Structure formats: C-alpha cells, structure tokens
Amino acid sequence: MNLIGNKNIETILWDFDGVILDSMKVRDWGFEEIFKSFDENDVSLLLEYHNKNGGLSRYVKIRYFYEEVLGKNITEEEVLNYANNFSLLMKEELINPKNLIKDSLKFIKENYKNYKFHIVSGSDQEELRFLCKELNIDNYFISIYGSPIPKNKLVKDLLKAHNYDVEKTCLIGDSMNDFEAASINNIKFYGFNNLELLNGDNEYIHSFSSIN
C-alpha cells in the first residue's frame, strides 16, 4: 500500500475526534452542559481553549477551566466527577453513526488488513472503547487507547510494546497536540481536517480517496 507516496508505512496511529468521528460540536455542548452553572463568558474561554487543543484530554481542560479561567483550585475528585458527567453525555450523543467521518472510515474499512491500525486519542479511554464498539468499528483496530494518559506517552508506550519501527509508523491527527505527539516520538505526522496544519513542512491529507 502507498500512503501519500510513502511506501514504507506499515503502522498507522489514528486520532479519534475530528479524524474518525465528527464530534467537536457535541463535545462543545458537553462542556457547556457540565459547566452550565458558571458564567457564559468564562465557559466560552474554555471552549476556545478546547477547540485550539483538540488532542488534549478533558481532564486537562477541566483543570484549565478552574485554575486558569476561574483562578480556583480543584481537587482530583472534582475533576473526575466532571469528567464522568461529561462522559455520560458523550455516550448518549456520540453513538449515532451519522457522526462518523465517511472519508476516513472508508479508508479504514478498505485497508485495516493492509496496515496495523491503532487509536491513540485524547478522549477518555473507557468512553472511547465504548463508542468504537457501539459504532461497530472496534474490530478495525489492534488497540484503542485514550486519556487520562497523555497522547505523547500513549504513542511512546505503544511503539515500545509492539516494537514498531518508527521509520514505518505514522500518526494521523487534526491538532497541534497530535503533531507534537508524533514529533516527540520521531514518527511521521499527517494532518487531516484542520487547514491550520498545512503550515510548515507538515504533510496533509486532503482526502483519503487520494491514497492508493
């Protein structure tokens, strides 16, 4: 198989939100819902941070809201409570197959036997596995990993566990956090579904139909 002119790629690590599932608006709503008792202007600052940092986990974003926006301390128990409430909302709203991104899903279905596919996401791991199972896509991936472990460590641990050759492994993502996770681990990065990633020397997938 040939990924954007690179015949050496054997393993593809996939981000989830914005690459496989079109979920950003639903997750925006989720943050608005769990923080609906707070000032709208403060919540809008969180949403701005959330949209700029798609690859970061909700745990980081919840702490950011309290510590950076509100200027308050928050306990680990409180973070977990907010995260659990958020996850319940996501499990209800994101199991609709209409949210799957057809372009990438078609490529995954047609090529999961040609590459080694894994998911490494900023989404909560238990929720992520639940959604993939409900959406009937879990069988396309060797493993599915998510937060609270940071993405750069998820990638590092996965590469080590499977003894993957970094020269033959890439990550496909839609955020700078994805790019950074790939760079830190010395694997190739392909941007998708975020034109801001066209900047610099990044390789970019405009459409998976262009890959043969």
Coordinates of C-alpha atoms in Angstrom, one line a residue:
M1 CA 0.0 0.0 0.0
N2 CA 1.0 3.6 -0.6
L3 CA 0.4 6.3 1.9
I4 CA 0.9 9.7 0.4
G5 CA 3.9 8.5 -1.7
N6 CA 5.4 6.7 1.3
K7 CA 5.6 3.0 0.6
N8 CA 7.4 2.3 3.9
I9 CA 4.5 3.0 6.2
E10 CA 3.2 -0.2 7.9
T11 CA 1.6 1.1 11.1
I12 CA -0.9 4.0 11.4
L13 CA -1.9 5.5 14.7
W14 CA -5.2 7.3 14.5
D15 CA -6.5 10.2 16.4
F16 CA -10.3 9.8 17.0
D17 CA -12.1 13.1 17.4
G18 CA -12.1 15.1 14.1
V19 CA -10.4 12.3 12.2
I20 CA -12.7 9.3 12.6
L21 CA -15.6 10.9 14.4
D22 CA -17.0 14.4 13.8
S23 CA -17.6 15.2 17.4
M24 CA -16.4 18.7 18.2
K25 CA -19.8 20.4 18.3
V26 CA -21.1 17.6 20.6
R27 CA -18.2 18.0 22.9
D28 CA -18.6 21.8 22.9
W29 CA -22.2 21.2 24.1
G30 CA -20.9 18.7 26.7
F31 CA -18.6 21.3 28.3
E32 CA -21.4 23.9 28.2
E33 CA -23.7 21.4 29.9
I34 CA -21.4 20.3 32.8
F35 CA -20.5 24.0 33.4
K36 CA -23.9 25.5 32.8
S37 CA -24.0 27.0 36.3
F38 CA -20.9 29.1 35.5
D39 CA -20.7 32.5 33.7
E40 CA -21.1 32.1 29.9
N41 CA -18.1 34.3 29.2
D42 CA -15.9 32.0 31.3
V43 CA -17.2 28.9 29.6
S44 CA -16.6 30.5 26.2
L45 CA -12.9 30.8 27.2
L46 CA -12.8 27.1 28.0
L47 CA -14.4 26.3 24.6
E48 CA -11.8 28.4 22.9
Y49 CA -9.1 26.5 24.6
H50 CA -10.8 23.2 23.9
N51 CA -11.1 23.9 20.2
K52 CA -7.4 25.0 19.9
N53 CA -6.2 21.9 21.8
G54 CA -8.3 19.1 20.4
G55 CA -5.7 16.5 21.3
L56 CA -5.7 17.3 25.0
S57 CA -7.8 15.3 27.4
R58 CA -10.9 16.6 29.2
Y59 CA -9.0 16.2 32.5
V60 CA -6.5 18.8 31.4
K61 CA -9.3 21.1 30.0
I62 CA -11.4 20.8 33.2
R63 CA -8.3 21.8 35.3
Y64 CA -7.6 24.6 32.9
F65 CA -11.1 26.0 33.3
Y66 CA -10.8 26.1 37.1
E67 CA -7.1 27.0 37.5
E68 CA -6.6 29.4 34.5
V69 CA -10.1 30.8 33.8
L70 CA -11.6 30.9 37.2
G71 CA -8.4 31.2 39.2
K72 CA -9.5 28.5 41.6
N73 CA -8.2 25.2 42.9
I74 CA -9.9 21.9 42.0
T75 CA -9.4 18.5 43.6
E76 CA -8.7 15.4 41.7
E77 CA -12.0 14.0 42.9
E78 CA -13.8 17.1 41.5
V79 CA -12.0 16.7 38.1
L80 CA -13.1 13.0 38.0
N81 CA -16.7 13.9 38.8
Y82 CA -16.9 16.5 36.0
A83 CA -15.2 14.1 33.6
N84 CA -17.6 11.3 34.4
N85 CA -20.6 13.5 33.9
F86 CA -19.1 14.6 30.6
S87 CA -18.6 11.0 29.5
L88 CA -22.2 10.1 30.3
L89 CA -23.4 12.9 28.0
M90 CA -20.9 11.8 25.2
K91 CA -22.0 8.1 25.4
E92 CA -25.6 9.2 24.8
E93 CA -24.9 11.6 22.0
L94 CA -22.0 10.1 20.0
I95 CA -23.2 6.6 19.3
N96 CA -25.1 7.9 16.2
P97 CA -23.3 6.5 13.1
K98 CA -24.0 9.8 11.3
N99 CA -21.2 11.4 13.2
L100 CA -18.6 9.1 11.6
I101 CA -16.4 10.8 9.0
K102 CA -17.2 8.9 5.8
D103 CA -13.9 9.7 4.0
S104 CA -11.6 8.3 6.7
L105 CA -14.0 5.5 7.6
K106 CA -14.0 4.2 4.1
F107 CA -10.2 4.1 4.0
I108 CA -10.1 2.3 7.4
K109 CA -12.6 -0.4 6.2
E110 CA -10.8 -1.0 3.0
N111 CA -7.2 -1.0 4.5
Y112 CA -7.3 -2.4 8.0
K113 CA -5.8 -5.6 6.7
N114 CA -3.1 -3.8 4.8
Y115 CA -1.8 -1.7 7.8
K116 CA -1.6 -2.1 11.5
F117 CA -4.2 0.3 12.9
H118 CA -4.3 1.7 16.4
I119 CA -6.3 4.5 18.0
V120 CA -4.4 7.0 20.3
S121 CA -6.8 9.7 21.5
G122 CA -7.3 12.5 24.0
S123 CA -10.7 11.1 24.7
D124 CA -11.4 9.1 27.8
Q125 CA -10.2 5.5 27.2
E126 CA -13.3 3.7 28.6
E127 CA -15.6 6.0 26.7
L128 CA -13.6 5.7 23.6
R129 CA -13.7 1.9 23.6
F130 CA -17.5 2.0 24.3
L131 CA -18.1 4.3 21.4
C132 CA -16.0 2.3 19.0
K133 CA -17.9 -0.9 20.0
E134 CA -21.3 0.8 19.7
L135 CA -20.3 2.2 16.3
N136 CA -19.0 -1.2 15.1
I137 CA -15.6 0.0 14.3
D138 CA -13.5 -1.5 17.1
N139 CA -12.6 -4.6 15.1
Y140 CA -10.6 -2.5 12.6
F141 CA -8.0 -1.6 15.3
I142 CA -5.4 -3.7 17.1
S143 CA -5.7 -1.5 20.1
I144 CA -7.7 1.6 21.3
Y145 CA -6.0 3.9 23.9
G146 CA -7.1 7.2 25.4
S147 CA -6.8 9.5 28.3
P148 CA -6.0 10.2 31.1
I149 CA -2.6 9.1 29.9
P150 CA -1.2 12.0 27.7
K151 CA -1.0 11.2 24.0
N152 CA 2.7 11.5 23.6
K153 CA 3.1 8.8 26.3
L154 CA 0.4 6.7 24.7
V155 CA 2.4 6.7 21.5
K156 CA 5.7 6.0 23.2
D157 CA 4.3 3.1 25.1
L158 CA 2.5 1.6 22.1
L159 CA 5.7 1.8 20.0
K160 CA 7.6 0.1 22.7
A161 CA 5.0 -2.6 23.4
H162 CA 4.8 -3.7 19.8
N163 CA 8.4 -2.9 18.9
Y164 CA 7.3 -0.9 15.9
D165 CA 9.9 0.7 13.6
V166 CA 9.5 4.5 13.9
E167 CA 10.5 4.8 10.3
K168 CA 7.5 2.7 9.3
T169 CA 4.9 4.3 11.6
C170 CA 2.9 7.5 11.3
L171 CA 0.2 9.3 13.2
I172 CA -2.9 10.9 11.6
G173 CA -4.4 13.8 13.5
D174 CA -6.2 17.1 13.4
S175 CA -4.4 19.1 16.0
M176 CA -1.0 20.5 17.0
N177 CA -1.1 18.2 20.0
D178 CA -1.2 15.3 17.6
F179 CA 1.7 16.8 15.7
E180 CA 3.7 17.2 18.9
A181 CA 3.0 13.6 20.0
A182 CA 4.3 12.4 16.7
S183 CA 7.4 14.7 16.7
I184 CA 8.3 13.8 20.3
N185 CA 8.3 10.1 19.3
N186 CA 10.1 10.6 16.0
I187 CA 7.3 9.3 13.8
K188 CA 5.8 10.8 10.7
F189 CA 2.7 13.0 11.0
Y190 CA -0.1 13.6 8.6
G191 CA -2.6 16.4 9.2
F192 CA -6.2 15.9 8.4
N193 CA -9.4 18.0 8.7
N194 CA -7.7 21.1 10.0
L195 CA -6.2 23.5 7.4
E196 CA -4.1 25.2 10.1
L197 CA -1.9 22.1 9.9
L198 CA -0.9 23.0 6.3
N199 CA 1.6 25.4 7.8
G200 CA 5.2 24.5 7.8
D201 CA 6.5 21.2 6.5
N202 CA 3.6 19.1 7.6
E203 CA 2.2 16.6 5.2
Y204 CA -1.5 16.8 4.8
I205 CA -4.3 14.5 3.7
H206 CA -7.0 16.5 1.9
S207 CA -8.9 13.3 1.1
F208 CA -8.3 9.7 1.8
S209 CA -9.6 8.9 -1.7
S210 CA -6.3 10.3 -3.0
I211 CA -4.4 7.5 -1.2
N212 CA -3.7 4.3 -3.1

